[in-house]
Amino acid sequence: MLHGIDVSSHQTDFDTDGVDFVFIKATEGRSYVNPKLDGQVKRARDAGCVVGFYHFLWPGDAKDQAKYFVSRTPEKAGDLLAADWEQTGDGTWASSKDKDRFIREVKRLRPHHRVLLYCNRTFWRTHDTSSYAGDGLWIADYVSKGKPRIEAPWRIHQYTDSPLDKNVADFSSKQAMRDWAED
């Protein structure tokens, strides 16, 4: 298993020691871009980490959000992309159909990149209606690392959010993860 973290603008400084991959929040809805994105990308790349980007999905306009995400996210071979599907600060969430539309549109716009779905166990079990996770499921379930309580196959498991979001990925090496990302 590989070890990784995911960060947003709230993590102005993060340690890459022992970290194989870093997912960075790039965008949200159709108007937010992470103001720390460039520095966070540089830090992750300089450390030799596999890099991924995620978009916090809001209800509605899934295709427009996908276009916004890819237009403001660096494009480099081997980078991963993800839809962050969870409850918004307003207490709403994108529908399962919106989630599917977003992932499919990102895959259409960036056909040479893997696109994952990030969600927590509750969303996967109660809000998902299609079992569609693009190229892989990134599941949040705060239990023993690598042992999420779901029946579906997963690629990445977020197992804690303290002191920051920590993840494991089901790959034998960074190179294996890069090879999968570029496949």
mmCIF file of C-alpha atoms in Angstrom:
data_model
loop_
_atom_site.group_PDB
_atom_site.id
_atom_site.type_symbol
_atom_site.label_atom_id
_atom_site.label_comp_id
_atom_site.label_asym_id
_atom_site.label_seq_id
_atom_site.Cartn_x
_atom_site.Cartn_y
_atom_site.Cartn_z
ATOM 1 C CA MET A 1 0.000 0.000 0.000
ATOM 2 C CA LEU A 2 1.087 3.536 -0.766
ATOM 3 C CA HIS A 3 0.640 6.423 1.666
ATOM 4 C CA GLY A 4 -0.788 9.774 0.684
ATOM 5 C CA ILE A 5 -2.508 12.922 1.799
ATOM 6 C CA ASP A 6 -5.056 15.292 0.365
ATOM 7 C CA VAL A 7 -4.852 19.010 0.933
ATOM 8 C CA SER A 8 -6.816 22.190 0.292
ATOM 9 C CA SER A 9 -6.052 25.858 0.836
ATOM 10 C CA HIS A 10 -6.353 25.204 4.590
ATOM 11 C CA GLN A 11 -3.055 23.284 4.553
ATOM 12 C CA THR A 12 -0.582 26.028 3.737
ATOM 13 C CA ASP A 13 2.296 23.772 4.711
ATOM 14 C CA PHE A 14 2.401 19.994 4.582
ATOM 15 C CA ASP A 15 5.103 17.402 5.076
ATOM 16 C CA THR A 16 5.893 15.039 2.201
ATOM 17 C CA ASP A 17 8.204 12.714 4.150
ATOM 18 C CA GLY A 18 6.899 9.182 3.676
ATOM 19 C CA VAL A 19 4.186 10.402 1.299
ATOM 20 C CA ASP A 20 3.817 8.692 -2.076
ATOM 21 C CA PHE A 21 0.900 10.706 -3.460
ATOM 22 C CA VAL A 22 -0.811 14.025 -2.871
ATOM 23 C CA PHE A 23 -4.290 15.054 -3.985
ATOM 24 C CA ILE A 24 -4.816 18.814 -4.089
ATOM 25 C CA LYS A 25 -8.132 20.631 -4.127
ATOM 26 C CA ALA A 26 -8.165 22.629 -7.352
ATOM 27 C CA THR A 27 -11.685 23.979 -7.717
ATOM 28 C CA GLU A 28 -15.199 24.072 -6.298
ATOM 29 C CA GLY A 29 -18.496 24.745 -8.060
ATOM 30 C CA ARG A 30 -18.020 27.214 -10.920
ATOM 31 C CA SER A 31 -16.237 30.078 -9.158
ATOM 32 C CA TYR A 32 -13.596 28.889 -6.677
ATOM 33 C CA VAL A 33 -9.945 28.133 -7.424
ATOM 34 C CA ASN A 34 -7.579 27.124 -4.628
ATOM 35 C CA PRO A 35 -5.321 30.178 -4.158
ATOM 36 C CA LYS A 36 -2.482 27.928 -2.888
ATOM 37 C CA LEU A 37 -2.699 25.488 -5.823
ATOM 38 C CA ASP A 38 0.555 26.393 -7.589
ATOM 39 C CA GLY A 39 2.694 26.199 -4.450
ATOM 40 C CA GLN A 40 1.090 22.934 -3.325
ATOM 41 C CA VAL A 41 1.649 21.370 -6.751
ATOM 42 C CA LYS A 42 5.298 22.430 -6.734
ATOM 43 C CA ARG A 43 5.829 20.996 -3.242
ATOM 44 C CA ALA A 44 4.274 17.631 -4.221
ATOM 45 C CA ARG A 45 6.133 17.383 -7.547
ATOM 46 C CA ASP A 46 9.463 18.424 -5.977
ATOM 47 C CA ALA A 47 9.024 15.555 -3.486
ATOM 48 C CA GLY A 48 8.484 13.060 -6.330
ATOM 49 C CA CYS A 49 4.898 12.319 -5.338
ATOM 50 C CA VAL A 50 2.180 11.155 -7.696
ATOM 51 C CA VAL A 51 -0.108 14.190 -7.995
ATOM 52 C CA GLY A 52 -3.876 14.318 -8.206
ATOM 53 C CA PHE A 53 -6.426 17.113 -8.282
ATOM 54 C CA TYR A 54 -9.981 17.187 -7.022
ATOM 55 C CA HIS A 55 -13.058 19.312 -7.603
ATOM 56 C CA PHE A 56 -15.645 19.853 -4.858
ATOM 57 C CA LEU A 57 -18.895 19.141 -6.693
ATOM 58 C CA TRP A 58 -21.981 21.307 -6.135
ATOM 59 C CA PRO A 59 -25.532 20.431 -7.206
ATOM 60 C CA GLY A 60 -26.426 21.222 -10.826
ATOM 61 C CA ASP A 61 -24.453 22.298 -13.884
ATOM 62 C CA ALA A 62 -22.246 19.198 -13.733
ATOM 63 C CA LYS A 63 -20.882 19.641 -17.269
ATOM 64 C CA ASP A 64 -20.101 23.320 -16.659
ATOM 65 C CA GLN A 65 -18.333 22.396 -13.414
ATOM 66 C CA ALA A 66 -16.286 19.773 -15.278
ATOM 67 C CA LYS A 67 -15.217 22.356 -17.862
ATOM 68 C CA TYR A 68 -14.336 24.802 -15.081
ATOM 69 C CA PHE A 69 -12.282 22.130 -13.269
ATOM 70 C CA VAL A 70 -10.194 21.071 -16.267
ATOM 71 C CA SER A 71 -9.676 24.664 -17.427
ATOM 72 C CA ARG A 72 -8.082 25.584 -14.093
ATOM 73 C CA THR A 73 -6.221 22.371 -13.290
ATOM 74 C CA PRO A 74 -2.668 21.665 -14.476
ATOM 75 C CA GLU A 75 -2.469 19.059 -17.195
ATOM 76 C CA LYS A 76 0.471 16.682 -16.960
ATOM 77 C CA ALA A 77 0.655 13.045 -18.006
ATOM 78 C CA GLY A 78 0.234 10.788 -14.991
ATOM 79 C CA ASP A 79 -1.778 13.239 -12.903
ATOM 80 C CA LEU A 80 -5.013 11.912 -11.453
ATOM 81 C CA LEU A 81 -8.343 13.755 -11.337
ATOM 82 C CA ALA A 82 -11.224 13.276 -8.917
ATOM 83 C CA ALA A 83 -14.752 14.385 -8.161
ATOM 84 C CA ASP A 84 -15.226 15.210 -4.469
ATOM 85 C CA TRP A 85 -18.862 14.261 -3.826
ATOM 86 C CA GLU A 86 -20.070 15.194 -0.364
ATOM 87 C CA GLN A 87 -22.391 17.537 1.467
ATOM 88 C CA THR A 88 -21.864 21.243 0.788
ATOM 89 C CA GLY A 89 -21.706 23.930 3.448
ATOM 90 C CA ASP A 90 -25.349 24.668 2.561
ATOM 91 C CA GLY A 91 -26.352 21.117 3.535
ATOM 92 C CA THR A 92 -27.062 20.121 -0.068
ATOM 93 C CA TRP A 93 -25.254 17.741 -2.394
ATOM 94 C CA ALA A 94 -25.031 16.931 -6.073
ATOM 95 C CA SER A 95 -27.272 14.104 -7.191
ATOM 96 C CA SER A 96 -25.890 10.751 -8.234
ATOM 97 C CA LYS A 97 -26.755 11.705 -11.834
ATOM 98 C CA ASP A 98 -24.793 14.974 -11.478
ATOM 99 C CA LYS A 99 -21.830 13.021 -10.091
ATOM 100 C CA ASP A 100 -21.954 10.646 -13.067
ATOM 101 C CA ARG A 101 -22.289 13.528 -15.577
ATOM 102 C CA PHE A 102 -19.331 15.334 -14.025
ATOM 103 C CA ILE A 103 -17.032 12.299 -14.124
ATOM 104 C CA ARG A 104 -18.016 11.429 -17.697
ATOM 105 C CA GLU A 105 -17.460 15.016 -18.860
ATOM 106 C CA VAL A 106 -14.032 15.217 -17.196
ATOM 107 C CA LYS A 107 -13.117 11.899 -18.844
ATOM 108 C CA ARG A 108 -14.265 13.305 -22.199
ATOM 109 C CA LEU A 109 -12.304 16.536 -21.740
ATOM 110 C CA ARG A 110 -9.174 14.793 -20.439
ATOM 111 C CA PRO A 111 -9.291 11.366 -22.094
ATOM 112 C CA HIS A 112 -5.705 10.491 -21.133
ATOM 113 C CA HIS A 113 -6.255 10.933 -17.393
ATOM 114 C CA ARG A 114 -7.809 8.618 -14.843
ATOM 115 C CA VAL A 115 -10.813 10.130 -13.065
ATOM 116 C CA LEU A 116 -11.845 8.875 -9.630
ATOM 117 C CA LEU A 117 -14.795 9.435 -7.358
ATOM 118 C CA TYR A 118 -14.136 10.557 -3.787
ATOM 119 C CA CYS A 119 -16.984 10.135 -1.323
ATOM 120 C CA ASN A 120 -17.581 8.890 2.169
ATOM 121 C CA ARG A 121 -19.083 5.523 3.036
ATOM 122 C CA THR A 122 -22.525 7.014 3.730
ATOM 123 C CA PHE A 123 -22.715 8.703 0.317
ATOM 124 C CA TRP A 124 -21.609 5.524 -1.438
ATOM 125 C CA ARG A 125 -24.161 3.406 0.404
ATOM 126 C CA THR A 126 -27.144 5.780 0.520
ATOM 127 C CA HIS A 127 -26.881 8.517 -2.166
ATOM 128 C CA ASP A 128 -25.246 6.632 -5.031
ATOM 129 C CA THR A 129 -27.731 5.096 -7.469
ATOM 130 C CA SER A 130 -25.422 3.959 -10.276
ATOM 131 C CA SER A 131 -22.304 2.483 -8.619
ATOM 132 C CA TYR A 132 -20.349 4.590 -11.113
ATOM 133 C CA ALA A 133 -16.977 5.754 -9.806
ATOM 134 C CA GLY A 134 -15.220 6.512 -13.082
ATOM 135 C CA ASP A 135 -11.847 4.797 -13.072
ATOM 136 C CA GLY A 136 -11.802 4.073 -9.366
ATOM 137 C CA LEU A 137 -13.366 4.689 -5.995
ATOM 138 C CA TRP A 138 -11.613 6.818 -3.383
ATOM 139 C CA ILE A 139 -13.581 6.070 -0.246
ATOM 140 C CA ALA A 140 -13.529 7.898 3.088
ATOM 141 C CA ASP A 141 -14.216 5.626 6.040
ATOM 142 C CA TYR A 142 -12.402 6.369 9.295
ATOM 143 C CA VAL A 143 -11.395 2.886 10.317
ATOM 144 C CA SER A 144 -8.186 0.833 10.057
ATOM 145 C CA LYS A 145 -6.215 1.931 7.012
ATOM 146 C CA GLY A 146 -6.814 -0.209 3.964
ATOM 147 C CA LYS A 147 -9.972 -1.752 5.425
ATOM 148 C CA PRO A 148 -12.931 0.430 4.414
ATOM 149 C CA ARG A 149 -16.320 -1.040 5.279
ATOM 150 C CA ILE A 150 -17.709 -1.313 1.763
ATOM 151 C CA GLU A 151 -18.384 -4.166 -0.632
ATOM 152 C CA ALA A 152 -17.188 -2.308 -3.756
ATOM 153 C CA PRO A 153 -13.642 -2.404 -5.116
ATOM 154 C CA TRP A 154 -11.657 0.698 -4.182
ATOM 155 C CA ARG A 155 -8.356 2.291 -5.228
ATOM 156 C CA ILE A 156 -7.781 4.791 -2.406
ATOM 157 C CA HIS A 157 -8.943 4.750 1.201
ATOM 158 C CA GLN A 158 -9.027 7.910 3.324
ATOM 159 C CA TYR A 159 -8.819 6.509 6.827
ATOM 160 C CA THR A 160 -8.454 9.637 8.999
ATOM 161 C CA ASP A 161 -8.762 13.405 8.885
ATOM 162 C CA SER A 162 -6.629 14.090 11.942
ATOM 163 C CA PRO A 163 -4.348 15.998 11.903
ATOM 164 C CA LEU A 164 -4.953 16.053 8.127
ATOM 165 C CA ASP A 165 -6.557 13.782 5.541
ATOM 166 C CA LYS A 166 -4.465 10.622 5.256
ATOM 167 C CA ASN A 167 -4.957 7.942 2.653
ATOM 168 C CA VAL A 168 -3.620 4.636 1.430
ATOM 169 C CA ALA A 169 -3.729 3.490 -2.187
ATOM 170 C CA ASP A 170 -3.969 -0.080 -3.378
ATOM 171 C CA PHE A 171 -0.802 -0.074 -5.505
ATOM 172 C CA SER A 172 2.502 -1.901 -5.000
ATOM 173 C CA SER A 173 4.672 1.137 -5.799
ATOM 174 C CA LYS A 174 4.619 4.753 -6.939
ATOM 175 C CA GLN A 175 5.623 3.523 -10.372
ATOM 176 C CA ALA A 176 2.661 1.126 -10.437
ATOM 177 C CA MET A 177 0.353 4.024 -9.536
ATOM 178 C CA ARG A 178 1.947 6.210 -12.241
ATOM 179 C CA ASP A 179 1.656 3.394 -14.800
ATOM 180 C CA TRP A 180 -2.041 2.977 -13.949
ATOM 181 C CA ALA A 181 -2.594 6.733 -14.153
ATOM 182 C CA GLU A 182 -0.989 6.865 -17.617
ATOM 183 C CA ASP A 183 -2.672 3.715 -18.954
#
